[in-house]
Coordinates of C-alpha atoms and ligand atoms in Angstrom, one line a residue:
M21 CA -44.4 105.3 -104.0
L22 CA -42.9 101.8 -103.5
Q23 CA -40.0 101.3 -105.8
K24 CA -40.1 98.0 -107.7
K25 CA -36.8 96.1 -107.5
N26 CA -35.6 94.1 -110.3
A27 CA -35.0 90.4 -109.5
V28 CA -31.5 89.7 -108.7
L29 CA -30.4 86.4 -110.1
V30 CA -27.1 84.7 -109.1
D31 CA -26.3 81.3 -110.5
G32 CA -29.9 81.1 -111.8
V33 CA -31.3 81.7 -108.2
V34 CA -33.6 84.5 -107.5
L35 CA -32.3 86.3 -104.3
N36 CA -35.0 88.9 -103.8
G37 CA -37.2 88.4 -100.6
P38 CA -37.1 85.4 -98.3
I39 CA -38.0 82.0 -99.7
M40 CA -39.6 80.6 -96.6
D41 CA -43.3 80.5 -96.1
S42 CA -43.3 81.6 -92.6
K43 CA -47.1 81.7 -92.2
A44 CA -47.3 78.1 -93.1
G45 CA -44.4 77.4 -90.8
E46 CA -46.0 79.0 -87.9
K47 CA -49.2 77.1 -88.4
F48 CA -47.3 73.9 -88.5
V49 CA -45.5 74.7 -85.2
E50 CA -48.9 75.6 -83.7
E51 CA -50.5 72.4 -84.8
A52 CA -47.4 70.2 -83.6
C53 CA -47.7 72.0 -80.3
K54 CA -51.3 71.1 -79.9
I55 CA -50.3 67.4 -80.6
I56 CA -47.6 67.7 -77.9
M57 CA -50.1 69.2 -75.5
E58 CA -52.8 66.6 -76.2
E59 CA -50.6 63.5 -76.6
V60 CA -47.8 64.0 -74.2
I61 CA -48.5 66.6 -71.6
Q62 CA -52.2 66.0 -70.9
K63 CA -51.6 62.3 -70.8
A64 CA -48.6 62.4 -68.6
E65 CA -50.4 61.5 -65.4
D66 CA -52.9 59.0 -66.9
V67 CA -52.2 55.6 -65.7
T68 CA -54.8 54.1 -68.1
E69 CA -52.4 55.1 -71.0
K70 CA -49.6 52.7 -71.8
V71 CA -46.1 53.4 -70.8
C72 CA -44.8 52.1 -74.0
E73 CA -46.3 50.8 -77.3
W74 CA -43.7 48.1 -77.9
R75 CA -42.9 47.0 -81.5
A76 CA -40.0 45.1 -82.7
P77 CA -37.5 47.2 -84.9
E78 CA -38.5 45.7 -88.2
T79 CA -42.2 46.4 -87.5
L80 CA -41.5 49.9 -86.3
K81 CA -39.4 50.7 -89.4
M82 CA -42.4 49.9 -91.6
I83 CA -44.8 51.8 -89.6
L84 CA -42.6 54.9 -89.4
D85 CA -41.9 55.5 -93.1
L86 CA -38.2 56.4 -92.2
E87 CA -37.0 57.2 -95.7
M88 CA -36.1 60.8 -96.6
R89 CA -37.1 61.6 -100.2
D90 CA -36.1 64.2 -102.8
T91 CA -39.4 66.0 -102.3
G92 CA -40.8 67.1 -99.0
E93 CA -43.9 65.7 -97.4
S94 CA -47.2 67.6 -96.8
H95 CA -47.9 69.1 -93.4
Q96 CA -50.7 66.6 -93.0
K97 CA -48.3 63.8 -93.4
L98 CA -45.7 65.4 -91.1
L99 CA -48.2 65.9 -88.3
Q100 CA -49.3 62.3 -88.7
L101 CA -45.6 61.4 -88.4
C102 CA -45.3 63.5 -85.2
Q103 CA -48.3 61.5 -83.8
D104 CA -46.7 58.3 -84.7
V105 CA -43.4 59.2 -83.1
I106 CA -45.1 60.1 -80.0
Q107 CA -47.2 56.9 -80.0
Y108 CA -44.3 54.6 -80.3
S109 CA -42.0 56.4 -78.0
V110 CA -41.6 55.4 -74.3
K111 CA -43.6 57.8 -72.1
T112 CA -41.0 58.6 -69.6
S113 CA -43.4 61.0 -67.8
H114 CA -45.8 58.1 -67.1
P115 CA -46.2 57.5 -63.4
R116 CA -45.2 53.9 -64.0
F117 CA -41.9 54.5 -65.9
F118 CA -39.4 53.4 -63.3
N119 CA -36.7 52.3 -65.7
Q120 CA -34.0 54.8 -65.4
L121 CA -32.5 57.5 -63.0
Y122 CA -34.9 60.0 -64.6
A123 CA -38.7 60.1 -64.9
G124 CA -41.7 62.3 -64.8
I125 CA -42.6 65.7 -66.1
D126 CA -41.7 69.0 -64.6
Y127 CA -44.0 71.6 -66.3
Y128 CA -41.7 74.6 -65.6
S129 CA -38.6 73.1 -66.9
L130 CA -40.5 71.9 -69.8
A131 CA -41.6 75.4 -70.6
A132 CA -38.1 76.5 -70.2
R133 CA -37.1 73.9 -72.7
F134 CA -39.6 75.2 -75.2
I135 CA -38.4 78.7 -74.8
T136 CA -34.6 77.7 -75.3
E137 CA -35.6 75.5 -78.3
A138 CA -37.4 78.5 -79.9
L139 CA -34.6 81.0 -79.1
N140 CA -31.9 78.6 -80.0
P141 CA -29.1 80.2 -78.2
S142 CA -25.5 79.0 -77.7
V143 CA -24.0 79.7 -74.3
Y144 CA -20.4 80.8 -74.9
T145 CA -20.4 84.6 -75.1
Y146 CA -22.4 87.3 -73.3
E147 CA -23.2 88.9 -76.6
V148 CA -25.2 86.0 -77.8
S149 CA -26.5 84.6 -74.5
P150 CA -26.7 87.5 -72.0
V151 CA -29.6 86.0 -70.0
F152 CA -28.5 82.4 -70.1
L153 CA -25.0 83.1 -69.0
L154 CA -26.3 85.0 -66.0
V155 CA -28.8 82.3 -65.2
E156 CA -25.9 79.6 -65.3
E157 CA -23.8 81.8 -63.0
A158 CA -26.7 82.1 -60.6
V159 CA -27.5 78.4 -60.6
I160 CA -23.8 77.3 -60.2
K161 CA -23.6 79.8 -57.2
K162 CA -26.6 78.2 -55.6
M163 CA -25.4 74.6 -56.2
I164 CA -22.1 75.5 -54.7
E165 CA -23.8 76.8 -51.7
F166 CA -25.6 73.5 -51.2
I167 CA -22.3 71.6 -51.4
G168 CA -21.0 73.9 -48.6
W169 CA -18.2 75.7 -50.4
E170 CA -17.7 79.4 -49.8
E171 CA -16.9 80.0 -53.5
G172 CA -16.1 78.0 -56.6
D173 CA -16.7 77.6 -60.3
G174 CA -18.5 75.4 -62.6
I175 CA -19.9 74.5 -66.1
F176 CA -23.0 72.8 -67.3
N177 CA -22.2 69.7 -69.5
P178 CA -24.1 67.3 -71.7
G179 CA -24.1 64.5 -69.1
G180 CA -22.8 63.3 -65.7
S181 CA -20.3 61.0 -67.8
V182 CA -18.9 64.2 -69.4
S183 CA -18.7 66.0 -66.0
N184 CA -16.7 63.0 -64.6
M185 CA -14.4 63.3 -67.7
Y186 CA -13.9 67.0 -67.1
A187 CA -13.1 66.4 -63.4
M188 CA -10.5 63.7 -64.3
N189 CA -8.8 65.9 -66.9
L190 CA -8.9 68.9 -64.4
A191 CA -7.4 66.9 -61.6
R192 CA -4.7 65.7 -64.1
Y193 CA -4.0 69.2 -65.2
K194 CA -3.7 70.4 -61.6
F195 CA -1.2 67.4 -61.0
C196 CA 0.9 68.3 -64.1
P197 CA -0.3 71.6 -65.8
E198 CA 2.4 71.2 -68.4
I199 CA 0.2 68.4 -70.0
K200 CA -1.9 71.0 -71.8
E201 CA 1.0 71.9 -74.0
K202 CA 3.3 68.8 -73.9
G203 CA 0.8 66.1 -74.0
L204 CA 1.1 62.7 -72.4
S205 CA 4.6 61.7 -73.3
G206 CA 7.1 62.0 -70.4
L207 CA 4.4 61.6 -67.8
P208 CA 4.7 58.9 -65.1
R209 CA 2.0 56.2 -65.0
L210 CA -0.9 58.1 -63.5
V211 CA -3.3 56.1 -61.4
L212 CA -6.7 57.0 -60.1
F213 CA -9.0 55.3 -57.6
T214 CA -12.7 54.7 -57.6
S215 CA -15.0 52.1 -56.2
E216 CA -16.1 48.9 -57.8
E217 CA -19.6 50.3 -57.8
C218 CA -18.7 53.5 -59.7
H219 CA -20.4 54.5 -62.8
Y220 CA -18.9 53.1 -66.0
S221 CA -18.1 56.6 -67.2
M222 CA -15.0 56.4 -65.1
K223 CA -13.5 53.7 -67.3
K224 CA -14.5 55.6 -70.5
A225 CA -13.0 58.7 -69.2
A226 CA -9.7 57.0 -68.3
S227 CA -9.4 55.4 -71.8
F228 CA -10.6 58.7 -73.6
L229 CA -8.1 60.7 -71.7
G230 CA -5.2 58.3 -72.4
I231 CA -4.9 57.4 -68.8
G232 CA -5.8 53.7 -69.6
T233 CA -8.4 51.5 -67.9
E234 CA -5.7 49.5 -66.2
N235 CA -4.7 52.5 -64.3
V236 CA -8.1 52.8 -62.7
Y237 CA -7.8 51.0 -59.4
F238 CA -11.1 49.7 -58.3
I239 CA -11.6 49.9 -54.5
K240 CA -13.6 47.1 -52.7
T241 CA -17.0 48.0 -51.4
D242 CA -18.9 46.8 -48.4
E243 CA -22.1 44.8 -48.5
R244 CA -24.1 47.9 -49.1
G245 CA -22.0 49.0 -52.1
K246 CA -19.9 51.8 -50.3
M247 CA -16.2 52.1 -50.9
I248 CA -14.1 50.8 -48.0
P249 CA -11.6 53.6 -47.0
E250 CA -9.1 51.2 -45.6
E251 CA -8.9 49.4 -48.9
L252 CA -8.5 52.8 -50.5
E253 CA -5.5 53.6 -48.3
K254 CA -4.0 50.2 -49.1
Q255 CA -4.4 50.7 -52.9
V256 CA -2.8 54.2 -52.8
Q257 CA 0.2 52.8 -50.9
R258 CA 0.4 50.0 -53.4
A259 CA 0.4 52.4 -56.4
R260 CA 3.1 54.4 -54.7
K261 CA 5.2 51.3 -54.2
E262 CA 4.7 50.4 -57.8
G263 CA 6.3 53.7 -58.7
S264 CA 3.2 55.2 -60.3
A265 CA 1.7 58.5 -59.6
P266 CA -1.7 58.6 -57.9
F267 CA -3.5 61.8 -58.5
L268 CA -7.2 61.3 -58.1
V269 CA -9.9 59.7 -56.1
C270 CA -13.4 59.6 -57.5
A271 CA -16.0 58.8 -54.8
T272 CA -19.7 58.1 -55.7
A273 CA -22.6 59.7 -53.9
G274 CA -25.5 57.6 -55.0
T275 CA -24.3 54.6 -57.1
T276 CA -26.2 53.7 -60.2
V277 CA -27.5 50.4 -59.3
L278 CA -27.6 50.1 -55.5
G279 CA -27.9 53.8 -54.7
A280 CA -24.9 53.7 -52.2
F281 CA -23.1 56.6 -50.8
D282 CA -19.4 56.4 -50.3
P283 CA -18.1 57.7 -46.9
L284 CA -16.8 61.0 -48.1
D285 CA -15.3 62.3 -44.9
K286 CA -13.1 59.3 -44.4
I287 CA -12.1 59.3 -48.1
A288 CA -11.4 63.1 -47.8
N289 CA -9.0 62.3 -45.0
I290 CA -7.0 59.8 -47.3
C291 CA -7.0 62.4 -50.1
E292 CA -5.7 65.1 -47.8
K293 CA -3.0 62.8 -46.4
H294 CA -1.8 61.8 -49.9
G295 CA -2.4 65.0 -51.7
L296 CA -5.0 63.6 -54.1
W297 CA -7.8 65.4 -55.8
L298 CA -11.2 64.3 -54.6
H299 CA -13.9 64.2 -57.1
V300 CA -17.4 63.2 -56.0
D301 CA -19.7 61.8 -58.7
A302 CA -23.0 63.0 -57.1
S303 CA -24.7 62.7 -60.6
W304 CA -27.5 60.8 -59.0
G305 CA -27.3 61.3 -55.3
G306 CA -26.3 65.1 -55.4
S307 CA -30.0 66.1 -55.2
A308 CA -30.1 64.8 -51.6
L309 CA -28.2 67.9 -50.8
I310 CA -31.5 69.9 -51.2
S311 CA -33.1 68.0 -48.4
K312 CA -32.4 68.9 -44.8
K313 CA -33.4 65.4 -43.9
H314 CA -31.3 63.4 -46.3
C315 CA -28.3 65.7 -47.0
K316 CA -26.4 63.8 -44.4
L317 CA -26.0 61.0 -47.0
L318 CA -23.3 63.3 -48.5
H319 CA -21.7 64.3 -45.3
G320 CA -18.1 65.5 -46.1
I321 CA -18.9 66.6 -49.6
H322 CA -17.6 70.1 -48.9
R323 CA -14.2 68.6 -48.7
A324 CA -14.3 67.6 -52.4
D325 CA -12.3 69.4 -55.1
S326 CA -15.0 68.8 -57.7
V327 CA -18.5 67.5 -57.7
A328 CA -20.7 66.1 -60.6
W329 CA -24.4 66.8 -60.0
N330 CA -27.2 66.0 -62.5
P331 CA -30.4 67.9 -61.6
H332 CA -32.0 66.1 -64.6
K333 CA -32.2 62.9 -62.5
M334 CA -33.9 63.1 -59.1
L335 CA -34.8 66.8 -59.6
M336 CA -36.4 66.2 -62.9
A337 CA -34.9 69.2 -64.8
G338 CA -35.1 67.4 -68.1
I339 CA -32.3 65.7 -70.0
Q340 CA -29.7 67.1 -70.1
C341 CA -29.0 69.2 -67.0
C342 CA -25.6 68.3 -65.5
A343 CA -23.1 70.5 -63.8
L344 CA -19.5 70.0 -62.9
L345 CA -18.7 72.1 -59.9
V346 CA -15.3 73.0 -58.8
K347 CA -14.0 74.3 -55.6
D348 CA -11.1 76.3 -57.0
N349 CA -11.9 79.8 -57.7
S350 CA -8.6 80.9 -59.2
G351 CA -9.6 80.2 -62.7
L352 CA -8.3 76.5 -62.8
L353 CA -11.3 75.4 -65.0
K354 CA -10.5 78.1 -67.6
K355 CA -6.9 77.5 -67.6
C356 CA -7.2 73.9 -68.1
Y357 CA -9.8 74.2 -70.9
S358 CA -9.4 77.5 -72.7
A359 CA -8.1 77.8 -76.2
Q360 CA -8.7 81.6 -76.6
A361 CA -10.3 81.5 -80.0
A362 CA -9.8 85.0 -81.3
Y363 CA -13.0 85.0 -83.5
L364 CA -15.3 84.3 -80.5
F365 CA -13.6 85.5 -77.3
Q366 CA -12.1 88.9 -78.4
Q367 CA -10.5 90.6 -75.5
D368 CA -11.3 94.1 -76.7
K369 CA -15.1 93.9 -76.7
F370 CA -17.2 96.7 -75.2
Y371 CA -18.5 94.7 -72.2
D372 CA -16.9 92.8 -69.3
V373 CA -15.4 89.8 -71.2
N374 CA -15.3 87.8 -67.9
Y375 CA -18.9 87.0 -68.8
D376 CA -17.8 85.1 -71.9
T377 CA -17.5 81.9 -69.9
G378 CA -17.6 79.5 -72.9
D379 CA -13.8 78.9 -72.9
K380 CA -14.2 77.0 -69.7
S381 CA -15.9 74.3 -71.7
I382 CA -14.6 71.6 -74.1
Q383 CA -17.6 72.5 -76.3
C384 CA -18.0 75.4 -78.6
S385 CA -21.8 75.4 -79.1
R386 CA -23.5 74.6 -75.8
R387 CA -27.1 74.4 -74.7
P388 CA -28.5 76.6 -72.0
D389 CA -29.2 73.7 -69.7
A390 CA -29.1 75.7 -66.4
F391 CA -32.2 77.7 -67.5
K392 CA -34.6 74.9 -67.2
F393 CA -33.4 74.1 -63.7
W394 CA -33.5 77.8 -62.8
L395 CA -37.2 78.3 -64.0
M396 CA -38.2 75.1 -62.0
W397 CA -36.3 76.3 -59.0
K398 CA -37.9 79.8 -59.3
A399 CA -41.4 78.0 -59.5
L400 CA -41.0 75.5 -56.7
G401 CA -38.6 77.3 -54.5
T402 CA -36.0 75.2 -52.6
T403 CA -38.8 73.9 -50.3
G404 CA -40.6 72.5 -53.3
L405 CA -37.5 70.8 -54.6
E406 CA -36.8 69.4 -51.0
E407 CA -40.4 68.1 -50.8
R408 CA -39.9 66.1 -54.1
V409 CA -36.7 64.5 -52.7
N410 CA -38.3 63.7 -49.4
R411 CA -41.4 62.2 -51.1
A412 CA -39.4 60.0 -53.4
L413 CA -37.4 58.6 -50.6
A414 CA -40.5 58.1 -48.5
L415 CA -42.1 56.2 -51.3
A416 CA -39.1 54.0 -51.6
R417 CA -39.3 53.2 -47.9
Y418 CA -43.0 52.4 -48.4
L419 CA -42.1 50.0 -51.2
V420 CA -39.5 48.4 -49.1
E421 CA -41.9 47.7 -46.4
E422 CA -44.5 46.3 -48.8
I423 CA -41.8 44.0 -50.4
K424 CA -41.0 42.7 -47.0
K425 CA -44.7 41.8 -46.3
R426 CA -45.3 39.9 -49.6
E427 CA -44.5 36.3 -50.4
G428 CA -42.2 35.8 -53.3
F429 CA -40.4 39.3 -53.0
Q430 CA -36.9 39.4 -51.6
L431 CA -35.0 42.6 -51.1
L432 CA -31.3 42.6 -52.0
L433 CA -30.4 45.2 -49.4
E434 CA -32.0 48.0 -47.3
P435 CA -31.7 50.9 -49.7
E436 CA -30.3 54.3 -48.7
Y437 CA -31.7 56.2 -51.5
A438 CA -34.4 55.8 -54.2
N439 CA -33.0 52.5 -55.7
V440 CA -35.0 49.6 -54.4
C441 CA -33.4 46.3 -55.6
F442 CA -35.3 43.1 -55.3
W443 CA -35.9 39.7 -56.7
Y444 CA -39.3 38.4 -57.6
I445 CA -39.3 34.6 -56.8
P446 CA -42.1 33.1 -58.8
P447 CA -44.4 30.3 -57.3
S448 CA -42.4 27.4 -59.0
L449 CA -39.1 28.4 -57.2
R450 CA -40.4 29.3 -53.7
K451 CA -39.9 25.8 -52.3
M452 CA -36.6 25.2 -54.0
E453 CA -33.4 25.3 -51.9
E454 CA -31.1 28.3 -52.7
G455 CA -28.4 26.3 -54.6
P456 CA -26.8 27.0 -58.0
E457 CA -29.8 25.6 -59.8
F458 CA -32.2 27.9 -57.9
W459 CA -30.1 31.0 -58.7
Q460 CA -29.6 29.9 -62.3
K461 CA -33.4 29.6 -62.6
L462 CA -34.0 32.9 -60.9
H463 CA -31.7 34.6 -63.2
Q464 CA -34.1 33.8 -66.1
V465 CA -37.2 35.3 -64.3
A466 CA -36.6 39.1 -64.5
P467 CA -36.0 39.1 -68.3
I468 CA -39.2 37.2 -68.8
I469 CA -41.2 39.6 -66.6
K470 CA -39.7 42.6 -68.4
E471 CA -40.7 41.4 -71.7
R472 CA -44.2 40.8 -70.6
M473 CA -44.5 44.2 -68.9
M474 CA -43.2 45.9 -72.0
K475 CA -45.4 44.0 -74.4
K476 CA -48.3 44.9 -72.3
G477 CA -47.1 48.4 -71.8
S478 CA -48.2 48.5 -68.2
M479 CA -44.9 49.7 -66.6
M480 CA -41.2 49.7 -67.1
L481 CA -38.5 48.9 -64.6
G482 CA -34.9 47.8 -65.1
Y483 CA -33.2 44.7 -64.1
Q484 CA -29.5 43.6 -64.2
P485 CA -27.2 41.0 -62.9
H486 CA -24.7 42.7 -60.6
R487 CA -21.4 41.7 -59.1
G488 CA -22.1 38.1 -58.7
K489 CA -25.9 38.5 -58.0
V490 CA -28.3 37.1 -60.6
N491 CA -30.8 39.3 -62.4
F492 CA -32.7 41.4 -60.0
F493 CA -35.1 44.4 -60.5
R494 CA -34.0 47.9 -59.7
Q495 CA -37.0 50.1 -59.0
V496 CA -36.3 53.9 -59.1
I497 CA -38.6 56.3 -57.7
I498 CA -38.4 60.0 -58.6
S499 CA -41.5 61.7 -59.9
P500 CA -44.1 63.4 -57.6
Q501 CA -46.7 62.1 -60.1
V502 CA -45.9 58.6 -58.6
S503 CA -48.1 57.6 -55.6
R504 CA -48.5 54.8 -53.1
E505 CA -51.1 53.3 -55.4
D506 CA -48.4 53.0 -58.1
M507 CA -46.2 51.1 -55.7
D508 CA -49.0 48.7 -54.9
F509 CA -49.8 48.3 -58.7
L510 CA -46.2 47.5 -59.3
L511 CA -46.1 44.6 -56.9
D512 CA -49.5 43.3 -57.9
E513 CA -48.6 43.6 -61.6
M514 CA -45.4 41.7 -61.1
E515 CA -47.4 38.9 -59.4
R516 CA -49.9 38.9 -62.4
L517 CA -47.3 38.9 -65.0
A518 CA -45.3 36.1 -63.4
K519 CA -48.0 33.8 -61.9
D520 CA -47.4 31.0 -64.3
L521 CA -43.5 31.0 -63.9
Ligands
PLP25 C1 -23.5 57.6 -60.5 C2 -23.6 58.1 -61.9 N1 -22.7 58.8 -62.5 C3 -22.8 59.3 -63.7 C4 -23.8 58.9 -64.5 C5 -23.9 59.4 -65.9 O1 -24.8 60.5 -66.1 P1 -25.3 60.8 -67.6 O2 -26.2 59.7 -67.9 O3 -25.9 62.1 -67.4 O4 -24.0 60.8 -68.5 C6 -24.8 58.1 -64.0 C7 -26.0 57.8 -64.8 O5 -26.8 57.1 -64.4 C8 -24.8 57.7 -62.7 O6 -25.7 56.9 -62.1

């Protein structure tokens, strides 16, 4: 016979039994999943859908009912909110979303994300994340193989910017290990080198780590945006003459705007000669390592001490999926970052505590980002990943050739990678001489076209001024959902949007 329990009251709160209505919760998740399936996943390839449903912030605030109230809303209202959120969000999986260095939808990594969202693990100890820690280890091992190191170490981080920061700190720790305990006082002026085309995270990392942005020496690049090794050599010597302490060179493999690859082999020679840590920011370009055809872009990467590589960009593993990989296999990463929290990393556990890898990270809670990459890699195989990279770069070549054929389009430079940078010169400017007035007028064209494409919702691609060049478009090609027809559409649409300019 079931024993009836008396209600236990503490501070006027009944503590018997759970207070969540799990059946209603399950039903809500089911219905929300149905909306995700119908409104996001099934529409991902549909070019008749809009890329974005643009609304100004004030209008969007009114549509969305953002206020949080004392009483909860009904499921019906919440499902409508979910619909609204999807409707007014940018569809980054749309074949005509070319705006950033990520795009498209990978079904396997998406399923992996659903699994990890549901399990809600934190990857620091084997006891709470046995599978995800082993998965991370396997993925890091494989990425290291592609870099060409025999062994190494690594950690997945929330972003390439964070990976770059990790690398900068690690290089500094290697240079002066006592910094971990003693801090910055008493250190010489530390200087690091990176190209003028590097990602802005270098500056942020230098300021965040107390190195100071003035101590980042930006090395000149050639006309294609690649670091000039001779200039690097000069700047290292200059820093030494100034009495400062050079410790790090950050080369970029796949620059953000132009998609340029620094000459890693030559840079590695200089690093070796001067005893400098070589970090390669391959956040964007690292995925070319998967392609036998294009891996030569990163020739010499095996000589790096550390590499940042984001599978969430070209390989579509889903934001965020970013690894910092380190050649050292003597535990440098752990020595640099560990704090040995006794409540989490007990040394007398019943299993091999070497699998408690969380102390290599600056984070405590950490998402199992390697898992989505792993499931995708399992599904597609290396060959499938390679095919994606090859196709994206072939499509970029196709677009370049089409741009060359069309009146009014002007390439900035021959791309090495998937960034196609070009100006659209509207009819009214085509006969004008290329003087200051021409450039000043051309500068205004891209923002107008961008506004029009977003308000129409037909496509999204980015523009920027860049190092003395007036606003130009940067077209980025990634997703296998994108086809030649989308490239043709892009050019036709640009002509349509700007015909009156
Ligand atoms: C070359 C390069 N490095 C680093 C980053 C930063 O990566 P994340 O956006 O993951 O922080 C980017 C981003 O586009 C990049 O292009």
